[in-house]
mmCIF file of C-alpha atoms in Angstrom:
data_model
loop_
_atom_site.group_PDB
_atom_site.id
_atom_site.type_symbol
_atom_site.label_atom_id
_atom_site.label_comp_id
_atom_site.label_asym_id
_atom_site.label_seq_id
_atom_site.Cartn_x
_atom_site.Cartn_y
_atom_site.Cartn_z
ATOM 1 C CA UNK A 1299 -20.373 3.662 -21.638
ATOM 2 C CA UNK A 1300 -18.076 0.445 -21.335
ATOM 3 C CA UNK A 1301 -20.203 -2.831 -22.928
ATOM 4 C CA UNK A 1302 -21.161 -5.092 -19.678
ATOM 5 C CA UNK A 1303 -18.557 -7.536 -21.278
ATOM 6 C CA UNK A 1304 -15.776 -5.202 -21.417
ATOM 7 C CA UNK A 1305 -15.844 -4.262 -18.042
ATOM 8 C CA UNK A 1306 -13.131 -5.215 -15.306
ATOM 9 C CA UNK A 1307 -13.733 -5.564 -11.632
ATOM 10 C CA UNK A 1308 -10.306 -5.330 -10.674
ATOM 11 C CA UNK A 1309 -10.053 -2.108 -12.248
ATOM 12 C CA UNK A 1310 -11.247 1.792 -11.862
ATOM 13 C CA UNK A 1311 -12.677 1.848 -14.891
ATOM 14 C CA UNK A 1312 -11.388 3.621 -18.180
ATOM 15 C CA UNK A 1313 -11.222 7.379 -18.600
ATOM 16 C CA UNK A 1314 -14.642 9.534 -19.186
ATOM 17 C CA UNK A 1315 -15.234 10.688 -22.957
ATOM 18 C CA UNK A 1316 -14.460 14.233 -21.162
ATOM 19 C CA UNK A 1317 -10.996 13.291 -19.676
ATOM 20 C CA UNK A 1318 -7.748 11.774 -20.607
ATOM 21 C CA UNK A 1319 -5.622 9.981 -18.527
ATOM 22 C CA UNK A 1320 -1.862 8.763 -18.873
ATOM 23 C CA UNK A 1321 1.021 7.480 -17.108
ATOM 24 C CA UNK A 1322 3.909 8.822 -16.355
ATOM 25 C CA UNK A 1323 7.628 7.821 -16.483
ATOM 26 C CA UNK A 1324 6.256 3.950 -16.327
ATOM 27 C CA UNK A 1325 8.652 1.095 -15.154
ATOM 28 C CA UNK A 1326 9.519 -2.142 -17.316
ATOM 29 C CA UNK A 1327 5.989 -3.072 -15.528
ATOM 30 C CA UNK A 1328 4.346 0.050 -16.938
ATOM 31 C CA UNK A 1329 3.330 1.399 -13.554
ATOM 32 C CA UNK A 1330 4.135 5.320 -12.916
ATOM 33 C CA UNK A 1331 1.986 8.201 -11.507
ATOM 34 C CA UNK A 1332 -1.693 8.712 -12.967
ATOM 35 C CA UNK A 1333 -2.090 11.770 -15.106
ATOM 36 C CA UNK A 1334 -5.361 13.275 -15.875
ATOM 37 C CA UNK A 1335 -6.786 16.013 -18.432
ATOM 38 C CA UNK A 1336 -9.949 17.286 -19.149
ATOM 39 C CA UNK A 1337 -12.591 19.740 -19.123
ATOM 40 C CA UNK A 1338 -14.045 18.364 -15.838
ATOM 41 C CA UNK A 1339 -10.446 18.998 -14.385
ATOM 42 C CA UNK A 1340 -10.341 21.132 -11.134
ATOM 43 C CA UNK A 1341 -8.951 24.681 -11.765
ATOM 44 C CA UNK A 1342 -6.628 24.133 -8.691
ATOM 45 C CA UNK A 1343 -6.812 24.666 -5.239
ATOM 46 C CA UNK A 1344 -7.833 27.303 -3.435
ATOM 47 C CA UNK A 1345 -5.997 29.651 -2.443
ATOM 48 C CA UNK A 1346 -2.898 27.628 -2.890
ATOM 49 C CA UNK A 1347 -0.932 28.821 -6.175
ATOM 50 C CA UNK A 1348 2.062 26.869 -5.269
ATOM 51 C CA UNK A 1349 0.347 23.926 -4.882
ATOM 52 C CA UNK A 1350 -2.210 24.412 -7.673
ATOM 53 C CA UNK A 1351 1.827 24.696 -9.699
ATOM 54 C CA UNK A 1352 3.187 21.584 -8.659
ATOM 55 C CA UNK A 1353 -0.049 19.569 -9.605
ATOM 56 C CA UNK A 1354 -1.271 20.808 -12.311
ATOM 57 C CA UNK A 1355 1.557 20.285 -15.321
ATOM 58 C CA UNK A 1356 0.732 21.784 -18.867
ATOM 59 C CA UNK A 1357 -2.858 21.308 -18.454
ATOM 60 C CA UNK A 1358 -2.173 17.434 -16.669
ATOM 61 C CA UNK A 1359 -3.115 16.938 -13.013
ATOM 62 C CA UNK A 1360 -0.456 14.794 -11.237
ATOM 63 C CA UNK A 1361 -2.768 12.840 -8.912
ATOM 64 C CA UNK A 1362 0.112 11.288 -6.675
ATOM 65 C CA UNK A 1363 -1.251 7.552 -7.343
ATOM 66 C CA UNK A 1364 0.078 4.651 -8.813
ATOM 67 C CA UNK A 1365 -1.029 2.541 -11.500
ATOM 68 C CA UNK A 1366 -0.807 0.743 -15.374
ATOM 69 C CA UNK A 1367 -3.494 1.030 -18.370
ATOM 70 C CA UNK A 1368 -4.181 -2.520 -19.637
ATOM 71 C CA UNK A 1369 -4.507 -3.025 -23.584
ATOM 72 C CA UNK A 1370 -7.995 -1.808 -23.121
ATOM 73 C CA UNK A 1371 -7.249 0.971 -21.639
ATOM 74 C CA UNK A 1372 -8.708 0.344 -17.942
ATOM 75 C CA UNK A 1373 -6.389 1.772 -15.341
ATOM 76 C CA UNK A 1374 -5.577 -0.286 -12.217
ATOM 77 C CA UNK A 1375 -4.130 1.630 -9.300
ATOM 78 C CA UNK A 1376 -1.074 0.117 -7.642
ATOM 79 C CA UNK A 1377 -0.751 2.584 -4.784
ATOM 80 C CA UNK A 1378 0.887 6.199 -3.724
ATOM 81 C CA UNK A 1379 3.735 7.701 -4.880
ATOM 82 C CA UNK A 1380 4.961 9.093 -1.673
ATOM 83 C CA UNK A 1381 4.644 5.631 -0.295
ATOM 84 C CA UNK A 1382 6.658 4.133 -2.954
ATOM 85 C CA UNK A 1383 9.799 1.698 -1.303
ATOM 86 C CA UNK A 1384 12.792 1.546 -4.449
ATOM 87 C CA UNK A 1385 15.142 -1.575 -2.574
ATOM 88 C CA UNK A 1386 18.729 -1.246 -3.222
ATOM 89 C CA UNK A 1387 19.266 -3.011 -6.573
ATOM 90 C CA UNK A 1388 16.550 -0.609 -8.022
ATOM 91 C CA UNK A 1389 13.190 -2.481 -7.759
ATOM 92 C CA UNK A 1390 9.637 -1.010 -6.838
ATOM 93 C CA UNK A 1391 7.613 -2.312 -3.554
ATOM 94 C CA UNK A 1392 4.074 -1.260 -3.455
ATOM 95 C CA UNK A 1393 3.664 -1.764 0.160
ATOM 96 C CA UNK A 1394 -0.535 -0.911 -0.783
ATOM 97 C CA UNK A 1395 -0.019 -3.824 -2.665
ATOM 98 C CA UNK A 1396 1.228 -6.841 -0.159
ATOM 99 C CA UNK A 1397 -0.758 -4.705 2.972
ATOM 100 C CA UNK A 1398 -3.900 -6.190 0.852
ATOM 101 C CA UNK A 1399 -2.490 -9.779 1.558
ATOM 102 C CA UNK A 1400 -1.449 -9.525 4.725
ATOM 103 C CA UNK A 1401 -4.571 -8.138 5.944
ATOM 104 C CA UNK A 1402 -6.473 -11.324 4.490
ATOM 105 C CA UNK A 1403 -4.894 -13.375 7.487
ATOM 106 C CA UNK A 1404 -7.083 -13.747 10.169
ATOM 107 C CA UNK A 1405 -5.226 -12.879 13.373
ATOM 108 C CA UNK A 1406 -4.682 -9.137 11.381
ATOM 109 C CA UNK A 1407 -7.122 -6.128 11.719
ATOM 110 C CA UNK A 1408 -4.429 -4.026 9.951
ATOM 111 C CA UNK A 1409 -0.852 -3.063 8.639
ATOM 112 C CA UNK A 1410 1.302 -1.078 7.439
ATOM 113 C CA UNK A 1411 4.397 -2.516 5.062
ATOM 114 C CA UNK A 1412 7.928 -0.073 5.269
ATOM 115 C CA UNK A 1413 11.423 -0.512 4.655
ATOM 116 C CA UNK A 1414 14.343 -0.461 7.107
ATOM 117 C CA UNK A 1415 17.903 -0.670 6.981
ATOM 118 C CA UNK A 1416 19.280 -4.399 7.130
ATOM 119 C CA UNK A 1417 21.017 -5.545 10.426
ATOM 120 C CA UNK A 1418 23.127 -7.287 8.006
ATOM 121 C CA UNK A 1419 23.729 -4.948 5.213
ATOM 122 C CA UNK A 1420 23.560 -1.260 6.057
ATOM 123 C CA UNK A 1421 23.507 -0.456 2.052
ATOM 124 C CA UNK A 1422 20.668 -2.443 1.863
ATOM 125 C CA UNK A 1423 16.857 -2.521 2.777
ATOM 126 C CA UNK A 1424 14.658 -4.665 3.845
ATOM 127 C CA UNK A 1425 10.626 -5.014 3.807
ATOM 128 C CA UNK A 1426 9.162 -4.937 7.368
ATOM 129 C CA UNK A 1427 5.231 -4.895 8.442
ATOM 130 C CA UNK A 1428 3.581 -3.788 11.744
ATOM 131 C CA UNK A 1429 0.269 -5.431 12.062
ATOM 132 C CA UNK A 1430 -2.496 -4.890 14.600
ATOM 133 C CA UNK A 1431 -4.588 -7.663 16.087
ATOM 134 C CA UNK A 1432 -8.580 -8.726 14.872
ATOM 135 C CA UNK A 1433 -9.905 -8.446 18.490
ATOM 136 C CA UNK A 1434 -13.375 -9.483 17.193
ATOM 137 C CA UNK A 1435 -11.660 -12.637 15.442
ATOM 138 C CA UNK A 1436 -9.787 -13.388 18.523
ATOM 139 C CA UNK A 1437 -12.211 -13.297 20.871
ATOM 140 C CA UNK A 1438 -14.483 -15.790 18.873
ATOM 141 C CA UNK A 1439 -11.385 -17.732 18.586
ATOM 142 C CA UNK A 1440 -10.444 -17.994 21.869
ATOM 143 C CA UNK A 1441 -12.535 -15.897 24.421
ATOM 144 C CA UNK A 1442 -11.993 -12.745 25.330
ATOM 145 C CA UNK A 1443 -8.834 -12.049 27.393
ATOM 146 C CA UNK A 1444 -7.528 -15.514 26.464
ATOM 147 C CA UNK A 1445 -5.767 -14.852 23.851
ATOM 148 C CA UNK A 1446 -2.093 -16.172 22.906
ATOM 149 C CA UNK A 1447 0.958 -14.967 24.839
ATOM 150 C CA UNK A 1448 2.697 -12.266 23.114
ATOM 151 C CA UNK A 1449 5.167 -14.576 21.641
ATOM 152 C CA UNK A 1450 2.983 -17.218 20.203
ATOM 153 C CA UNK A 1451 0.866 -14.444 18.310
ATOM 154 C CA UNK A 1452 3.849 -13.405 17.123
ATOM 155 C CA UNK A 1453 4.301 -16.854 15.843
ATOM 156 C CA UNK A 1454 1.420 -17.467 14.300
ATOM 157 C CA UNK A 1455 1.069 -14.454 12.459
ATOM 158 C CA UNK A 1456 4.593 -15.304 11.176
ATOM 159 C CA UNK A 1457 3.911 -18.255 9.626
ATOM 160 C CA UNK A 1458 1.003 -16.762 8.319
ATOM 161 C CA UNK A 1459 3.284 -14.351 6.208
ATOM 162 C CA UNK A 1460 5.293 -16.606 4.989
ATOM 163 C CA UNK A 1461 2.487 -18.336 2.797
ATOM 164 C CA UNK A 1462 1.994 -14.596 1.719
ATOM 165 C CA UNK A 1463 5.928 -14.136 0.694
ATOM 166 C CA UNK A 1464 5.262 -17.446 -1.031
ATOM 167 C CA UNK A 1465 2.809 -15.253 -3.076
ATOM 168 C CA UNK A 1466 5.668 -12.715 -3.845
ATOM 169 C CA UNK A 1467 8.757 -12.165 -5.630
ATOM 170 C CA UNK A 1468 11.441 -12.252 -3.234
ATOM 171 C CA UNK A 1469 12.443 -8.567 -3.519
ATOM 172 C CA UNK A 1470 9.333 -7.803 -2.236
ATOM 173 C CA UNK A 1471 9.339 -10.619 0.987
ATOM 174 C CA UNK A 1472 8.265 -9.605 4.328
ATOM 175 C CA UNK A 1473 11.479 -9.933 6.855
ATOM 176 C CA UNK A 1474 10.496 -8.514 9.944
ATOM 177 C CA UNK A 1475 6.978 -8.820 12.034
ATOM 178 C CA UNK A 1476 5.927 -6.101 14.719
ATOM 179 C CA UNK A 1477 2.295 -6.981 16.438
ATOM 180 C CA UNK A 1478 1.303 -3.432 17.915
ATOM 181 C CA UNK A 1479 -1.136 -3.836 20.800
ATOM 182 C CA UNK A 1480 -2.239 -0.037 20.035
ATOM 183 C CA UNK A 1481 -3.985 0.990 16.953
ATOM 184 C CA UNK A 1482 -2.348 2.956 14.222
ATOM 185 C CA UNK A 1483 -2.248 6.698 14.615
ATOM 186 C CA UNK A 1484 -4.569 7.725 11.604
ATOM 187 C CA UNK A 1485 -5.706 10.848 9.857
ATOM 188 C CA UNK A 1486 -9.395 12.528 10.085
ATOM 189 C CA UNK A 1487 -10.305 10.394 7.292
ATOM 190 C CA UNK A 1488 -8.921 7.103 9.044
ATOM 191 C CA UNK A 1489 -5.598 6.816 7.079
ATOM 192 C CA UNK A 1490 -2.458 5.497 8.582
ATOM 193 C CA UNK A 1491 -0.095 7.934 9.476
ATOM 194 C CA UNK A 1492 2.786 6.289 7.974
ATOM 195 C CA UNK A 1493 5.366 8.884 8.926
ATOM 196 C CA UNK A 1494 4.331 9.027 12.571
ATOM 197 C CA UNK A 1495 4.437 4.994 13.131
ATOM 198 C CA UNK A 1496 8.021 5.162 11.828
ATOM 199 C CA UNK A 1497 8.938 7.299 14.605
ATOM 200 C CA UNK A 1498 8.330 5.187 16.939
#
């Protein structure tokens, strides 16, 4: 067990005395994918040699997430490799990481942070967000089918992110604002279907 004062809310804890876990290929932050080994490892999945193969690498599960070991050894997870956004002079966007901020403003139920070819640049990216609006938050707010016109939420949300880019560096600065009236399309398990909200 960790000692009560060793222990770090932020975190996911360190690894069990059973398990091992490491990162892989880290960046000059040390974030890379989360590695784990150990005896309570799953044998694969079933049924699925191919995938059980790609996952499991000399004895190492490759668990698709994020994240750094501190000095301690506590692991903090930073977000999902498939969801990973690499801008064109080479630096890493966690959009996990700035969809936790954004979703602190009030006017936001949710979002979802991607990247998009600049108007400007076409060799270039930048970092755009599609939010969806706190109905219960409005309606306290303002009444219920009061709300803003389109434009002013739009507006008010905006300046709203830009005390969040004021949080960031700028590589990682929201440049574009989309307020969807719909909800996200999600998964079973209430995940946003990231690939499916870019198509539209």
């Amino acid at each position: 067990l960790v000692p009560e004062n060793k222990r770090n809310p932020a975190s996911v804890g360190k690894a069990g005395s059973c398990s091992k876990v490491k990162i892989d290929n880290p960046n000059e932050e040390g974030i890379g994918e989360v590695l784990i080994k150990g005896s309570n490892l799953m044998l694969g999945y079933y049924e699925d040699e191919e995938e059980t193969k790609r996952s499991i690498v000399k004895g190492w599960f490759h668990s698709g997430d994020l994240g750094y070991l501190d000095k301690d050894g506590f692991l903090f997870l930073t977000g999902k490799c498939k969801n990973l956004i690499i801008t064109g002079n080479g630096k890493n966007v966690y959009p996990e990481e700035i969809e936790t901020l954004v979703n602190q403003i009030p006017y936001v139920n949710e979002s979802m942070i991607y990247a998009k070819q600049d108007p400007r640049d076409e060799k270039e990216l930048i970092i755009a967000v599609k939010v969806t609006l706190d109905t219960a938050f409005l309606d306290e707010k303002y009444g219920k089918n009061k709300y803003p016109s389109d434009e002013e939420m739009h507006k008010l949300i905006w300046e709203e992110i830009k005390e969040v880019n004021k949080k960031l560096p700028s590589y990682k600065w929201i440049k574009e604002l989309e307020v969807k009236k719909e909800d996200f399309v999600k998964t079973t398990t209430m995940k946003i279907k990231r690939h499916e909200e870019l198509k539209k």
